[in-house]
mmCIF file of N, CA, C and O in Angstrom:
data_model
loop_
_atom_site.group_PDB
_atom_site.id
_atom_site.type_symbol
_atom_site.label_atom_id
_atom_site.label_comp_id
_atom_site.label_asym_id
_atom_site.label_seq_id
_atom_site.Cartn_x
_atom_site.Cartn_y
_atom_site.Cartn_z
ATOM 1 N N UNK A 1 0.858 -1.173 0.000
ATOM 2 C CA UNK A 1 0.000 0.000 0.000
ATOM 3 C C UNK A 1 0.900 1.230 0.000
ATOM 4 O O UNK A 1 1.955 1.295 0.631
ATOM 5 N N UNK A 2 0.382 2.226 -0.782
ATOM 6 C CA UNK A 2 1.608 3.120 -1.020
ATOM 7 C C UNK A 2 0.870 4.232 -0.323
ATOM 8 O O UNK A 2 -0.349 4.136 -0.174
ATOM 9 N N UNK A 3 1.684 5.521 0.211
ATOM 10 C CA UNK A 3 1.126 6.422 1.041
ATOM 11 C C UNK A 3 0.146 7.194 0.745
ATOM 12 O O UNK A 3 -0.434 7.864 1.599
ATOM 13 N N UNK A 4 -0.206 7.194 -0.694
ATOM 14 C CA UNK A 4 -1.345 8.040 -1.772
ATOM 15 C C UNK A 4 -2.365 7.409 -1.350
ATOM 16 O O UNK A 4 -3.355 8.026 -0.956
ATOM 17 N N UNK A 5 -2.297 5.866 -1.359
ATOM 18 C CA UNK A 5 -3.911 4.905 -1.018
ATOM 19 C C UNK A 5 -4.237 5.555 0.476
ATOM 20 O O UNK A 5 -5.322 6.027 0.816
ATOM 21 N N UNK A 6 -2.812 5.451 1.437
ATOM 22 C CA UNK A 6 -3.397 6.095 2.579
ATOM 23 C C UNK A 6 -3.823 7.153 3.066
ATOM 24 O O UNK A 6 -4.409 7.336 4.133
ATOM 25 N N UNK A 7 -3.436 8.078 2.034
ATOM 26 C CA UNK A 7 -4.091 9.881 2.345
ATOM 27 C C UNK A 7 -5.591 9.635 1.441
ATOM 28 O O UNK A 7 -6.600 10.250 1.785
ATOM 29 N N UNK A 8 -5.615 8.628 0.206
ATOM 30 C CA UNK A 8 -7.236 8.296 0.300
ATOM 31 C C UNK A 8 -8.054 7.943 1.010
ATOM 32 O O UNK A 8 -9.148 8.505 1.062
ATOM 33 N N UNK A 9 -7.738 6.937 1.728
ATOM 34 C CA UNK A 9 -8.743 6.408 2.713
ATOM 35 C C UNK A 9 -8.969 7.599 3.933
ATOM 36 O O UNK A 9 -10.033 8.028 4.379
ATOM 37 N N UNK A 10 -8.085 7.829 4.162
ATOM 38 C CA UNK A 10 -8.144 8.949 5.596
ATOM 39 C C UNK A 10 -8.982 9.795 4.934
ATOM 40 O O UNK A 10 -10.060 10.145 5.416
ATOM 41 N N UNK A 11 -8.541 10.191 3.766
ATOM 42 C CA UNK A 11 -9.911 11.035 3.475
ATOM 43 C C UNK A 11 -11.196 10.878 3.289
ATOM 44 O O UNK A 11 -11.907 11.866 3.106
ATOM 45 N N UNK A 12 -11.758 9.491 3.307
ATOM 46 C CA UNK A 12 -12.842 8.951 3.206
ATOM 47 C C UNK A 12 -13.325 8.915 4.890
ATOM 48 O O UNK A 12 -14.537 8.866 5.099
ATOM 49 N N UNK A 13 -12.636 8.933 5.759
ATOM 50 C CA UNK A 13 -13.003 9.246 7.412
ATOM 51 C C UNK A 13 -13.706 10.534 7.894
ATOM 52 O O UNK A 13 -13.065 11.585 7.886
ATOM 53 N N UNK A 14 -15.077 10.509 8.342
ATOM 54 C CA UNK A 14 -16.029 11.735 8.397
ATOM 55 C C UNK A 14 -14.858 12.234 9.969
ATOM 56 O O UNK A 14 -13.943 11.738 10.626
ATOM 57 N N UNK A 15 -15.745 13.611 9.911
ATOM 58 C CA UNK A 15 -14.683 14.339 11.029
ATOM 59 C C UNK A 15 -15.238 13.833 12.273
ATOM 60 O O UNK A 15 -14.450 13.974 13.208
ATOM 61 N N UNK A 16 -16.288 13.314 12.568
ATOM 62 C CA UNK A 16 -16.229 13.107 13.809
ATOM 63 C C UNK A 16 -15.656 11.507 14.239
ATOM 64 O O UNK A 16 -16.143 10.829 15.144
ATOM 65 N N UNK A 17 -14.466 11.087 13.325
ATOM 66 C CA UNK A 17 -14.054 9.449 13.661
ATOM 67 C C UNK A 17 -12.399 10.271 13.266
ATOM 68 O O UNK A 17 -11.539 9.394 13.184
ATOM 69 N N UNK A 18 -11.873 11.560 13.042
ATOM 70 C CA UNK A 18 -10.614 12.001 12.894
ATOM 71 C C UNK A 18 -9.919 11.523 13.938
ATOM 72 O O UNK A 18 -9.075 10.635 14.050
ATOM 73 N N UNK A 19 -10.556 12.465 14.873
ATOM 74 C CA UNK A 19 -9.568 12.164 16.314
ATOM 75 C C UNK A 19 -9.398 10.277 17.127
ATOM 76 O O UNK A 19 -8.661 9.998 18.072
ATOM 77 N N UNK A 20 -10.060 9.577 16.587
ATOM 78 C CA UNK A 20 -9.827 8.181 16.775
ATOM 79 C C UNK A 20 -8.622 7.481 16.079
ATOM 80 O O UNK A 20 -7.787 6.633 16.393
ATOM 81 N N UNK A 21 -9.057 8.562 14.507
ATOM 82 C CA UNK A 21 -8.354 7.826 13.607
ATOM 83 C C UNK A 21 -6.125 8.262 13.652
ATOM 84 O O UNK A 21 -5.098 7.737 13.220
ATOM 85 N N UNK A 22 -6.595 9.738 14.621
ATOM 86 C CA UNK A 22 -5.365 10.126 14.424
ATOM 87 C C UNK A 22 -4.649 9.681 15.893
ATOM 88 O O UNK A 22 -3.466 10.011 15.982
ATOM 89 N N UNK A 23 -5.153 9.062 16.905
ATOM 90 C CA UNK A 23 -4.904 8.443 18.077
ATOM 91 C C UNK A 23 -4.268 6.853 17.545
ATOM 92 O O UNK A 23 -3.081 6.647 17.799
ATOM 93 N N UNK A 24 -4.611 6.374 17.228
ATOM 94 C CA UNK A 24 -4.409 4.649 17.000
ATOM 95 C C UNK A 24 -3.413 4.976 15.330
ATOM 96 O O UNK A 24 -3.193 3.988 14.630
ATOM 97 N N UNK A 25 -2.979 6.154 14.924
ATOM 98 C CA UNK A 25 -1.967 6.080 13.815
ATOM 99 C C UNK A 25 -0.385 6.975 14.704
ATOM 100 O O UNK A 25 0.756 6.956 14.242
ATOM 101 N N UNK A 26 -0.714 7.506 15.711
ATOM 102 C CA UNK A 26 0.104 8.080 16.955
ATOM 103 C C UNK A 26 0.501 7.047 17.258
ATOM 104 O O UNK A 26 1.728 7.076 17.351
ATOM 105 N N UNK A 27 -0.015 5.888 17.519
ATOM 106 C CA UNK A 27 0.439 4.367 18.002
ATOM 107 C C UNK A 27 1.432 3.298 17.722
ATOM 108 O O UNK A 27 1.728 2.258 18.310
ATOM 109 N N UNK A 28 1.960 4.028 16.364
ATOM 110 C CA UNK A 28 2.775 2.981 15.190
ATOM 111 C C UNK A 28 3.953 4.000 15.519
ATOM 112 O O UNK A 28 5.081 3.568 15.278
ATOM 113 N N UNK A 29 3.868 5.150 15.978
ATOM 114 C CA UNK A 29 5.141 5.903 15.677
ATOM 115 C C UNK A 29 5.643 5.960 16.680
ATOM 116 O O UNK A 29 5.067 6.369 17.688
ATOM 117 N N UNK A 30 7.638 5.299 16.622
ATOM 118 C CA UNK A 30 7.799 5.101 17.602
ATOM 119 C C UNK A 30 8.220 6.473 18.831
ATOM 120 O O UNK A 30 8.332 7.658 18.517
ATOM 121 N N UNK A 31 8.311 6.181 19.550
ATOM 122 C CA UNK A 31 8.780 6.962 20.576
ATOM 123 C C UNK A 31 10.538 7.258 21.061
ATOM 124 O O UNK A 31 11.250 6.257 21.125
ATOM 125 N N UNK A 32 11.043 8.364 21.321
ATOM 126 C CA UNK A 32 12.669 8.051 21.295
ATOM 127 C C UNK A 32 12.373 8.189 22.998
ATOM 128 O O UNK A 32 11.666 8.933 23.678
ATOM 129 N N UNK A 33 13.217 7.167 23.264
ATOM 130 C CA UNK A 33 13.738 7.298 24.574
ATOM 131 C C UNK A 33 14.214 8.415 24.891
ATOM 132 O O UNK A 33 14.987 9.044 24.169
ATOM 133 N N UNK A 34 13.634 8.952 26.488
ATOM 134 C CA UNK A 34 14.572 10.308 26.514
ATOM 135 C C UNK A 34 15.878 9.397 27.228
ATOM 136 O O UNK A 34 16.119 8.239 27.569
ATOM 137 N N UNK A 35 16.625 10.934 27.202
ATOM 138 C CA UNK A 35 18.068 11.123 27.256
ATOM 139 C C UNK A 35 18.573 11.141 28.839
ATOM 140 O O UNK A 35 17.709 11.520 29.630
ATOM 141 N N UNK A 36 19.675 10.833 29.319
ATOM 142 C CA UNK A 36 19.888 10.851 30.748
ATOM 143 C C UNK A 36 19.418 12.132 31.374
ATOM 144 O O UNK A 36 18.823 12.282 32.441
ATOM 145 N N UNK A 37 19.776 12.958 30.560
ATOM 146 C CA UNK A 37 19.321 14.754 31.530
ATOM 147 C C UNK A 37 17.920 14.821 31.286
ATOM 148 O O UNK A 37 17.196 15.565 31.948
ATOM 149 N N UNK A 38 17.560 14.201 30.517
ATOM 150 C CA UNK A 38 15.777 14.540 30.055
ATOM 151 C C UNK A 38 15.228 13.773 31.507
ATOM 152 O O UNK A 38 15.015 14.527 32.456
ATOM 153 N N UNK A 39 15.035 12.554 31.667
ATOM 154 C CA UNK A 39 14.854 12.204 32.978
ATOM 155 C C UNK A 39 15.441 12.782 34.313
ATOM 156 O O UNK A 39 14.863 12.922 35.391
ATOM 157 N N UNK A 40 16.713 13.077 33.977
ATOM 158 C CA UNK A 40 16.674 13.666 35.696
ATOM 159 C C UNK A 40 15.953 15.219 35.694
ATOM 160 O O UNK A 40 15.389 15.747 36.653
ATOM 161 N N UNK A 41 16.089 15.623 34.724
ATOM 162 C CA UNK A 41 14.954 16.777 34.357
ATOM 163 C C UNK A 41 13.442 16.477 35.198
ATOM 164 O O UNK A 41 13.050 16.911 36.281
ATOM 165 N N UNK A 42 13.019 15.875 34.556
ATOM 166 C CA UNK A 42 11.325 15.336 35.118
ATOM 167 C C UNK A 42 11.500 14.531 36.226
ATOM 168 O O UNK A 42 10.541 14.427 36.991
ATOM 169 N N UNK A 43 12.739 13.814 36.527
ATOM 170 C CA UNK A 43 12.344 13.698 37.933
ATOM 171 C C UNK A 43 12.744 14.679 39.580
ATOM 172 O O UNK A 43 12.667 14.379 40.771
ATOM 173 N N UNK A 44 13.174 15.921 38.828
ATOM 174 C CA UNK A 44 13.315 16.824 39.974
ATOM 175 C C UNK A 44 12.288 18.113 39.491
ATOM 176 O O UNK A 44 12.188 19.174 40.108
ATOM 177 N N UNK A 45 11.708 17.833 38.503
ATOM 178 C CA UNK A 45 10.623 18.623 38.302
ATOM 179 C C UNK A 45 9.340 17.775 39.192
ATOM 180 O O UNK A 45 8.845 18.436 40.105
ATOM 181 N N UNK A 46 8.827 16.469 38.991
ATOM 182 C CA UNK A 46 8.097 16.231 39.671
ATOM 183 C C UNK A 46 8.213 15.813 41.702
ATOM 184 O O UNK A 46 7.357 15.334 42.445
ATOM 185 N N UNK A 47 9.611 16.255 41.984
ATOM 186 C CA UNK A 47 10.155 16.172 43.323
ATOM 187 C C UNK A 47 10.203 18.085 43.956
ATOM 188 O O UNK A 47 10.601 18.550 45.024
ATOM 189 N N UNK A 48 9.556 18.811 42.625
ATOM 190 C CA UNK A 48 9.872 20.031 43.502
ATOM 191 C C UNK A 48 8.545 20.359 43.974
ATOM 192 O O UNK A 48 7.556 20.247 43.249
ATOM 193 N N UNK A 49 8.498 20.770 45.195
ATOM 194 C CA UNK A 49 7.354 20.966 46.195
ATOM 195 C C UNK A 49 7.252 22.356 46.443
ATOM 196 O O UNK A 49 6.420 22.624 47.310
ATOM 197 N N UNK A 50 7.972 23.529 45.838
ATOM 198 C CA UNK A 50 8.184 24.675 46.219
ATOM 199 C C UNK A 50 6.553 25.057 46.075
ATOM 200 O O UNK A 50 5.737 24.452 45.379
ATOM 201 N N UNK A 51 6.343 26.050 46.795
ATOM 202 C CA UNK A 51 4.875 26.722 46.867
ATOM 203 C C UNK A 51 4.735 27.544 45.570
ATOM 204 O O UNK A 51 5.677 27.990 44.915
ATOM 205 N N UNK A 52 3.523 27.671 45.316
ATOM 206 C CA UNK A 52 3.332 28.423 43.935
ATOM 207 C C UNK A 52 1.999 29.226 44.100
ATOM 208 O O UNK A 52 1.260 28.697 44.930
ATOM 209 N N UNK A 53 1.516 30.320 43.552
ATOM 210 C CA UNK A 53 0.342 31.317 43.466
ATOM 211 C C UNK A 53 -0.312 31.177 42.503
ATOM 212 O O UNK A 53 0.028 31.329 41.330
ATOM 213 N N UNK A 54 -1.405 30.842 42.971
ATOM 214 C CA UNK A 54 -2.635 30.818 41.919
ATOM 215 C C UNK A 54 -2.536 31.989 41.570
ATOM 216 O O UNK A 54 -2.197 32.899 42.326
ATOM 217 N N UNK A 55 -2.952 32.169 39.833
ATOM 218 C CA UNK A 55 -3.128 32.921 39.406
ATOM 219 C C UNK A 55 -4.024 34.500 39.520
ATOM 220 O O UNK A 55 -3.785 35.672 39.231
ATOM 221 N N UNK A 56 -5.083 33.777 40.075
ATOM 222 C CA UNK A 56 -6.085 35.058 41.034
ATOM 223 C C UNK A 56 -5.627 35.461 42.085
ATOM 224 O O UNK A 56 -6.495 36.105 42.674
ATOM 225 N N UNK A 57 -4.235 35.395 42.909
ATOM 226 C CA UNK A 57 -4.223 36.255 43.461
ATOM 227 C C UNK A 57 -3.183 37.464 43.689
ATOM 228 O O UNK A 57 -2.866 38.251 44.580
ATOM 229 N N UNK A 58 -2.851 37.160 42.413
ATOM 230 C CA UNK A 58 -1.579 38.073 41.740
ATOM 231 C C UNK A 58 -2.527 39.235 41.363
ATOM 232 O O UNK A 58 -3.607 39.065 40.797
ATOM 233 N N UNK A 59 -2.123 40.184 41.656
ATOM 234 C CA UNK A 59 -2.418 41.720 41.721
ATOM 235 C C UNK A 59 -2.101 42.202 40.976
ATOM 236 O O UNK A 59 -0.985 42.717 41.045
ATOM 237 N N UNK A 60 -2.872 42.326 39.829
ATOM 238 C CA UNK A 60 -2.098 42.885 38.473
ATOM 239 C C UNK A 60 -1.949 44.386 37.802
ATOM 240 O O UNK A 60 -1.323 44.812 36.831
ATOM 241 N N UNK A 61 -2.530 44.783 38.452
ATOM 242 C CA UNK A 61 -2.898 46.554 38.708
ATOM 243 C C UNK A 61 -1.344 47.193 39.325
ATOM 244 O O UNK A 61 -1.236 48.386 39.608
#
């Protein structure tokens, strides 16, 4: 099947079955492993506990 048959058919997919169709073709593509700093990245991003301000109560005036 060559990539032309597949931009046909996708185009034969009404819009409300797109977002299914573009979820389960997300699925085939692979993923790169992150990188040593990419993980210790996210895991001291999800270890930081520092306090933070909601947005409403920043005084913007």
């Amino acid at each position: 099947m060559s990539k032309e048959v597949l931009k046909g058919l996708i185009e034969l997919v009404s819009d409300e079955d797109i977002e299914t169709i573009y979820k389960i073709l997300v699925k085939f593509i692979p993923e790169e492993k992150p990188l040593p700093d990419e993980i210790e990245a996210i895991e001291e991003a999800k270890a930081d506990t520092s306090p933070t301000i909601p947005h409403d109560a920043i005084n913007w005036n």
